[in-house]
Coordinates of N, CA and C and ligand atoms in Angstrom, one line a residue:
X18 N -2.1 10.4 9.3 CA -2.4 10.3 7.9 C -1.7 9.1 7.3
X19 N -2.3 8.4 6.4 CA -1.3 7.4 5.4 C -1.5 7.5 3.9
X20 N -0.5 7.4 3.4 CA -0.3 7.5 2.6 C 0.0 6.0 1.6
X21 N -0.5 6.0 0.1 CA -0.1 4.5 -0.4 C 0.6 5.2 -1.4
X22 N 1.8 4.5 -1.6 CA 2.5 5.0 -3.1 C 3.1 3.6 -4.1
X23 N 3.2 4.1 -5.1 CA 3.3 2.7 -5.7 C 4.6 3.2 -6.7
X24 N 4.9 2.9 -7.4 CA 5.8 3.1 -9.1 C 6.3 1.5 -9.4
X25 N 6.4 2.3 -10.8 CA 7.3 0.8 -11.7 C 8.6 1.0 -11.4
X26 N 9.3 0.7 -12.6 CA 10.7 0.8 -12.3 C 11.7 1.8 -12.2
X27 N 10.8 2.7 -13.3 CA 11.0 4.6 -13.5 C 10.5 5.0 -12.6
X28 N 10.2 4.7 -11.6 CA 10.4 5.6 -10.5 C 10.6 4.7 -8.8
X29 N 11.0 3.5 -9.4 CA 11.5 3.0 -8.3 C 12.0 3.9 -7.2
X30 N 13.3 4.6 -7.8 CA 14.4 4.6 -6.6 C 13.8 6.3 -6.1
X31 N 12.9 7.4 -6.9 CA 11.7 8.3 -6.2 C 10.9 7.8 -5.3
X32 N 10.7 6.5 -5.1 CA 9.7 6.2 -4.2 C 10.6 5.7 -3.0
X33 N 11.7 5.1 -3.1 CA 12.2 5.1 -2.5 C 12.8 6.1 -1.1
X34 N 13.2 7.2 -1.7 CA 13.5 8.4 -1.6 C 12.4 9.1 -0.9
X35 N 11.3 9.0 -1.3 CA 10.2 9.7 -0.7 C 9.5 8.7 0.3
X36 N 9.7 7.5 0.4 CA 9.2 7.0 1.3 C 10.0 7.8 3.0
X37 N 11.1 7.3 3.2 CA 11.3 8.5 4.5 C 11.3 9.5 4.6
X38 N 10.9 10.5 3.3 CA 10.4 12.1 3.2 C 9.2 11.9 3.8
X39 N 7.7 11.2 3.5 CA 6.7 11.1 3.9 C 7.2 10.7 5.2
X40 N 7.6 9.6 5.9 CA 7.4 9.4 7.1 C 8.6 10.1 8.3
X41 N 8.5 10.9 8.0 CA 9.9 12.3 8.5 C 8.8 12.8 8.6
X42 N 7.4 13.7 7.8 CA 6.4 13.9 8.3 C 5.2 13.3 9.0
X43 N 5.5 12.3 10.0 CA 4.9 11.6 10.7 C 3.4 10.9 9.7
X44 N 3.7 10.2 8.4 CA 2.7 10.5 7.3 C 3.3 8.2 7.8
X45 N 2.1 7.7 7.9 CA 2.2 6.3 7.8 C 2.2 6.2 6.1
X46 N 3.0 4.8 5.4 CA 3.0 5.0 4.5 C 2.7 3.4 3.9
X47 N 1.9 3.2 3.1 CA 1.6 2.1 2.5 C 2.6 1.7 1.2
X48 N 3.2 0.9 1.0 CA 4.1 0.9 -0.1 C 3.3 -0.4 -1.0
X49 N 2.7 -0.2 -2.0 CA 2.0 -0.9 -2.8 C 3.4 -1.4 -4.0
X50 N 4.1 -1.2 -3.8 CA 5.6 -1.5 -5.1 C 5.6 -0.6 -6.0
X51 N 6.6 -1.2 -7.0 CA 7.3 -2.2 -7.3 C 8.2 -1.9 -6.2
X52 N 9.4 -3.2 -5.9 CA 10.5 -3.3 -4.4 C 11.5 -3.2 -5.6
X53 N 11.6 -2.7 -6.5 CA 13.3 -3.4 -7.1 C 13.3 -2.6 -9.0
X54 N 14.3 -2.4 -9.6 CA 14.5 -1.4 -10.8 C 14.1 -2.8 -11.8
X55 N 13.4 -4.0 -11.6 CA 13.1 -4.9 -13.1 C 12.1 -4.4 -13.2
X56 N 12.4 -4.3 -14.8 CA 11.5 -3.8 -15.4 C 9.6 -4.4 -15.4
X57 N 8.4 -3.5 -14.9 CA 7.4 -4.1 -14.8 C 6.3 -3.2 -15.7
X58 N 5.1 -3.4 -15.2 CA 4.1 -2.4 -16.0 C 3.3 -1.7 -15.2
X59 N 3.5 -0.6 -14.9 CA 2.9 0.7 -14.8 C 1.4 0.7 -14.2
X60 N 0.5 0.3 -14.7 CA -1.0 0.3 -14.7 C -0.9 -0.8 -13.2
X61 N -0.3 -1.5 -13.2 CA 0.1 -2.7 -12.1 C -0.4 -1.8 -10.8
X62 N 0.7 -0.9 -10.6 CA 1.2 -0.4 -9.3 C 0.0 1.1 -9.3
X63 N -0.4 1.3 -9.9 CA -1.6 2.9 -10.4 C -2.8 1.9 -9.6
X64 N -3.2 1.1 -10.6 CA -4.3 0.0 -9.7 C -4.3 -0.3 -8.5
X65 N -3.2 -0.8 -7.8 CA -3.5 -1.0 -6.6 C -3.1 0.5 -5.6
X66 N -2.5 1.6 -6.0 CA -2.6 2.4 -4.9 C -3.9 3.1 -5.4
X67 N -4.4 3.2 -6.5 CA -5.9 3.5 -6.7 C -6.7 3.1 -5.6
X68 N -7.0 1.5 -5.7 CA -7.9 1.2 -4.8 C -7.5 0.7 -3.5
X69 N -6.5 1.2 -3.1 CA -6.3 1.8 -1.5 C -6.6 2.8 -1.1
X70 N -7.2 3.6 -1.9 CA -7.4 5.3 -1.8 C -8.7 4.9 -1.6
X71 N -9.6 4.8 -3.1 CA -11.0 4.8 -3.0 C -11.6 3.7 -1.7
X72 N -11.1 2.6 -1.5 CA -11.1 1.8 -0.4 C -11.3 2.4 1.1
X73 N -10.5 3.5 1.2 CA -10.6 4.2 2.3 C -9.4 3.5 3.1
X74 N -8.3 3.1 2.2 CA -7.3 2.6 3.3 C -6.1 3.5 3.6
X75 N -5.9 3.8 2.8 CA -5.3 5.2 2.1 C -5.8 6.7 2.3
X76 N -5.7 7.7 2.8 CA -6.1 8.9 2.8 C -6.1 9.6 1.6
X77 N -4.5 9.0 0.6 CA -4.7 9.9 -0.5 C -3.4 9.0 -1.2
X78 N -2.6 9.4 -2.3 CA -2.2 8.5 -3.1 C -1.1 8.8 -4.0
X79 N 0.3 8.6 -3.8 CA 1.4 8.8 -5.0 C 2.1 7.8 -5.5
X80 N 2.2 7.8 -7.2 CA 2.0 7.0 -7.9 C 3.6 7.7 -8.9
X81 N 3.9 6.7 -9.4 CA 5.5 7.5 -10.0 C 5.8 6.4 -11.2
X82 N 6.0 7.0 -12.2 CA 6.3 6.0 -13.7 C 7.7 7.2 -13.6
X83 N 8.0 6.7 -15.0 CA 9.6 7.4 -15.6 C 8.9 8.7 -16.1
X84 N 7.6 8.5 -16.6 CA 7.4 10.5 -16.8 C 6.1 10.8 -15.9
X85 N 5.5 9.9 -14.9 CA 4.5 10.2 -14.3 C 3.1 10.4 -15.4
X86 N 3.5 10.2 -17.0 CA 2.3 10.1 -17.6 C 1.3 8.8 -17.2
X87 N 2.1 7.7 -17.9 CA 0.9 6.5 -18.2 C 0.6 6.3 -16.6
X88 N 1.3 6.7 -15.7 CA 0.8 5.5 -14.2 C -0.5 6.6 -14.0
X89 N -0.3 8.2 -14.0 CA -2.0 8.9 -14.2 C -2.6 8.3 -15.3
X90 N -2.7 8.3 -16.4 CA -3.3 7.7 -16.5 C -4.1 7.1 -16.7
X91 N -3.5 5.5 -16.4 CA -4.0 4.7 -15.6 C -4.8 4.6 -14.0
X92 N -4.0 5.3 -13.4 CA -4.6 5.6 -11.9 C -6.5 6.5 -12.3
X93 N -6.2 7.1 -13.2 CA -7.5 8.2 -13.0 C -8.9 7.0 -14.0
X94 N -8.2 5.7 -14.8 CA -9.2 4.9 -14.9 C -10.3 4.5 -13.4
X95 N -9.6 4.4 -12.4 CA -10.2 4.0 -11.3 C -11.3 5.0 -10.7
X96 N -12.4 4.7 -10.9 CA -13.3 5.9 -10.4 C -13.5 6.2 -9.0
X97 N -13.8 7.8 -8.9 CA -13.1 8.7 -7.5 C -11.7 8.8 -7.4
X98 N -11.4 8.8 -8.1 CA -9.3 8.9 -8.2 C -9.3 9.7 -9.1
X99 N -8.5 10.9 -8.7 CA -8.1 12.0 -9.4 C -7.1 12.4 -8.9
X100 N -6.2 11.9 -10.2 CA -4.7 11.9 -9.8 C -4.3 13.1 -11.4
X101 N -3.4 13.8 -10.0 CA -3.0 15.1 -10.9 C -1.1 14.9 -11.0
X102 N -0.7 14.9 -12.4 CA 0.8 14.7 -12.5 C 1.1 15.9 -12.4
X103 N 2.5 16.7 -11.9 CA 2.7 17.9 -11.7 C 4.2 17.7 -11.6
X104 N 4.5 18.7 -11.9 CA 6.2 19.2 -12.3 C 6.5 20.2 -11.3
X105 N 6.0 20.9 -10.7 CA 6.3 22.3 -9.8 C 5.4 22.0 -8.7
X106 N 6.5 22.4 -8.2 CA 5.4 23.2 -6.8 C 3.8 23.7 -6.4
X107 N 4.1 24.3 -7.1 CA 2.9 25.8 -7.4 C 2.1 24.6 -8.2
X108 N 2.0 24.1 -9.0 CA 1.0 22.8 -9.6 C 0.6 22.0 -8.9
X109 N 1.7 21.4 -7.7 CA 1.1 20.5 -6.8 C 0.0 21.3 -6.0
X110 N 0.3 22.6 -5.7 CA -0.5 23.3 -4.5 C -1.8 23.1 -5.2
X111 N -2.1 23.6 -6.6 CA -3.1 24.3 -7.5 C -4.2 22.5 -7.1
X112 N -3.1 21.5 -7.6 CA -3.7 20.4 -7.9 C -4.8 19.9 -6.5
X113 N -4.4 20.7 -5.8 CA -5.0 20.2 -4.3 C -6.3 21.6 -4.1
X114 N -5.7 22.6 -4.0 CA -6.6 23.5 -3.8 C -7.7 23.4 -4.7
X115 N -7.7 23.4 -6.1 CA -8.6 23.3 -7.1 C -9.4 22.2 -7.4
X116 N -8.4 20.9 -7.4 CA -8.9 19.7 -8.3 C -9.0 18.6 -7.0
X117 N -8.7 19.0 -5.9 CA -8.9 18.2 -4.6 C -8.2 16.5 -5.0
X118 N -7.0 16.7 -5.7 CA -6.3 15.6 -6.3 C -6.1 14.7 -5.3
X119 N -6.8 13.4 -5.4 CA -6.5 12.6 -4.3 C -5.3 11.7 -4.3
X120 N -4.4 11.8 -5.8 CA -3.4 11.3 -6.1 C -2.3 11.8 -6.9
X121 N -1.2 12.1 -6.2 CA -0.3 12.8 -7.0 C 0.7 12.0 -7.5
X122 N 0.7 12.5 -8.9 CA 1.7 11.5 -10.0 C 3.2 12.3 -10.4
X123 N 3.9 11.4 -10.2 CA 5.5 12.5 -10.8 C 6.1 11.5 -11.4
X124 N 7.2 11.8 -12.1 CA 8.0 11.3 -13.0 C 9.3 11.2 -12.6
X125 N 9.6 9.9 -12.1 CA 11.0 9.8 -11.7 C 12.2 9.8 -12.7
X126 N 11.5 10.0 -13.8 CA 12.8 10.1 -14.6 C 12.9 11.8 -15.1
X127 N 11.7 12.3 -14.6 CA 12.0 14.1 -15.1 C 12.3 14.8 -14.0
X128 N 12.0 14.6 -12.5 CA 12.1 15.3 -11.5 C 13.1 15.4 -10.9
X129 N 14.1 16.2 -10.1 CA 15.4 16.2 -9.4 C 14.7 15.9 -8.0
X130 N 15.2 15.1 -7.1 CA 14.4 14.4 -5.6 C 14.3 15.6 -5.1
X131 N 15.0 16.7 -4.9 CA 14.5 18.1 -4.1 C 13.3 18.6 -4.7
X132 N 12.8 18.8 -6.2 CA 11.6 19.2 -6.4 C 10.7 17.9 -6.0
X133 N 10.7 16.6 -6.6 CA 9.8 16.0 -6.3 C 9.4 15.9 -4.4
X134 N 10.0 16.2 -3.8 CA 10.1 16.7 -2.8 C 9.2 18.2 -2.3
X135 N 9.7 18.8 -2.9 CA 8.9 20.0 -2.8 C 7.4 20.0 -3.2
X136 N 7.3 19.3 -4.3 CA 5.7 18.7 -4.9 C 5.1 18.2 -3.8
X137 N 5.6 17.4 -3.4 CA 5.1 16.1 -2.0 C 4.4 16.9 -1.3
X138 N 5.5 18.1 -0.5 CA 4.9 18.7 0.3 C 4.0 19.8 0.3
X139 N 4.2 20.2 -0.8 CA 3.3 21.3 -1.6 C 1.9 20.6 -1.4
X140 N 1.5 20.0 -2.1 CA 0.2 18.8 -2.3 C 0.2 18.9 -0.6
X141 N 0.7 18.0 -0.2 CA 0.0 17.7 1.5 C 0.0 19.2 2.5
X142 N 0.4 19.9 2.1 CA 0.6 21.6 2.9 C -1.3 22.2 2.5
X143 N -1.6 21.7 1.1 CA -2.6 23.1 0.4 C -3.6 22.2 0.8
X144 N -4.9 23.1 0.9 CA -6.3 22.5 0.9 C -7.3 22.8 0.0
X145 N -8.3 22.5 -0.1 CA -9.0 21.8 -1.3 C -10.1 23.5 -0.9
X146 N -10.4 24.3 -2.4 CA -10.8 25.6 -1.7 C -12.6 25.4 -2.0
X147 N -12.9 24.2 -2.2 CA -14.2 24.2 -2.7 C -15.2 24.9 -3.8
X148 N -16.2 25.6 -3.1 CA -16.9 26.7 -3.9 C -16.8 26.1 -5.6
X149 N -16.3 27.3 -6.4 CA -16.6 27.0 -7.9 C -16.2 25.6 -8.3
X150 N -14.9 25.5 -7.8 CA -14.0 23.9 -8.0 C -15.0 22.5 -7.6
X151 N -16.1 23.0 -6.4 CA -16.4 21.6 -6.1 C -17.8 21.4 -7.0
X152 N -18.4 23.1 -7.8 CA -19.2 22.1 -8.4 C -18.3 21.3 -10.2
X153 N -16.9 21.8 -10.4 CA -16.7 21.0 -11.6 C -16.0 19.5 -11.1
X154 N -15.8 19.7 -10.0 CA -15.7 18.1 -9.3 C -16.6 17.2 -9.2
X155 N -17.9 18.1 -8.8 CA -19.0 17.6 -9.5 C -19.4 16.8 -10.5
X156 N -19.0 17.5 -11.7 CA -19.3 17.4 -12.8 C -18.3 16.0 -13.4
X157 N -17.1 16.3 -13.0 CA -16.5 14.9 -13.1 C -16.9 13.7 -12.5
X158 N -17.5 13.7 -11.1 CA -18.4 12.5 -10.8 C -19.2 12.0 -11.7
X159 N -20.2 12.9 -12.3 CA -21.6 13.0 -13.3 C -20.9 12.2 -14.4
X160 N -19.7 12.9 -14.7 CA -19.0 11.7 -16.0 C -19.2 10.5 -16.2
X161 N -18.0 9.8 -14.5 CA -18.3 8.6 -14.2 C -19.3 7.9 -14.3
X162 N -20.5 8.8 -13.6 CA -22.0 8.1 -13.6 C -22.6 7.7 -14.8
X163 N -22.6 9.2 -16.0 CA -22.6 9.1 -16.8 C -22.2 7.8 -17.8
X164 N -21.1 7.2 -17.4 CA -20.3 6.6 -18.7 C -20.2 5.0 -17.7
X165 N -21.4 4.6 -16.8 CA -21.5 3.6 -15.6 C -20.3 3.3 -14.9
X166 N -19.4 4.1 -14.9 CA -18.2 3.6 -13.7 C -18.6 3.3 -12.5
X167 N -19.5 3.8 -12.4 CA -19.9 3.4 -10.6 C -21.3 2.6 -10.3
Ligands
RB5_222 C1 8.7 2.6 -18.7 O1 9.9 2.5 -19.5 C2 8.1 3.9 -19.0 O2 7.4 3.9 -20.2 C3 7.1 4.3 -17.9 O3 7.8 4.4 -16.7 C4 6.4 5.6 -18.0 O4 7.3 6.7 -18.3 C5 5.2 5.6 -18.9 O5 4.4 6.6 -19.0

């Protein structure tokens, strides 16, 4: 499996961190940046591990600002990216079983590395349960189409 993760500066040193979390689970890992705590902008690093995901280079996609808000979203501008920001555990799992989130967002400046940790693996443990969920997944495609993203 590979994985692409990006952040700004707020969540530099999470991505750091989780990069040999991911590859401890034998998870290849694409590092799209930022390399360093100067300060940059957000939508930057959401953009390109977006479209490493929908690209098909990427299996799936984590993305890290200082609250995990603006880098989702920004990341969920990118259409077929459905990036879910989550604080718990139990949200990461939800975010995968329900919303089949192809990109999970966290906040390196609200998470302690053990939970964001726990998140990580929460998300890559749960599976996507289909049925009712995939027709409102659906329906968020129809958006896209809807509003010419695609
Ligand atoms: C950067 O200072 C900060 O605004 C950013 O990391 C993020 O929290 C935005 O949502």
């Amino acid at each position: 499996m590979k994985i692409a993760i990006g952040a700004d500066h707020g969540g530099f040193e999470l991505k750091q961190t989780l990069i040999p979390f991911l590859q401890g689970r034998d998870i290849e890992v694409l590092d799209a940046g930022t390399y360093s705590t100067e300060s940059v902008d957000y939508p930057t690093y959401a953009e390109a591990v977006a479209l490493l995901v929908v690209n098909g280079e990427a299996d799936a996609g984590i993305v890290i600002c200082g609250t995990g808000i603006g880098i989702s979203i920004a990341a969920n501008k990118v259409p077929g990216i459905r990036a879910a920001l989550v604080t718990s555990p139990a949200m990461a799992t939800l975010a995968k079983q329900h919303n089949n989130a192809n990109v999970l967002a966290l906040g390196g400046r609200i998470l302690a590395q053990e939970v964001a940790e726990a998140c990580v693996a929460a998300w890559l443990d749960a599976s996507f349960e289909g049925e009712r969920h995939l027709r409102r997944l659906d329906k968020i495609s129809a958006i896209e189409t809807n509003h010419h993203c695609r």
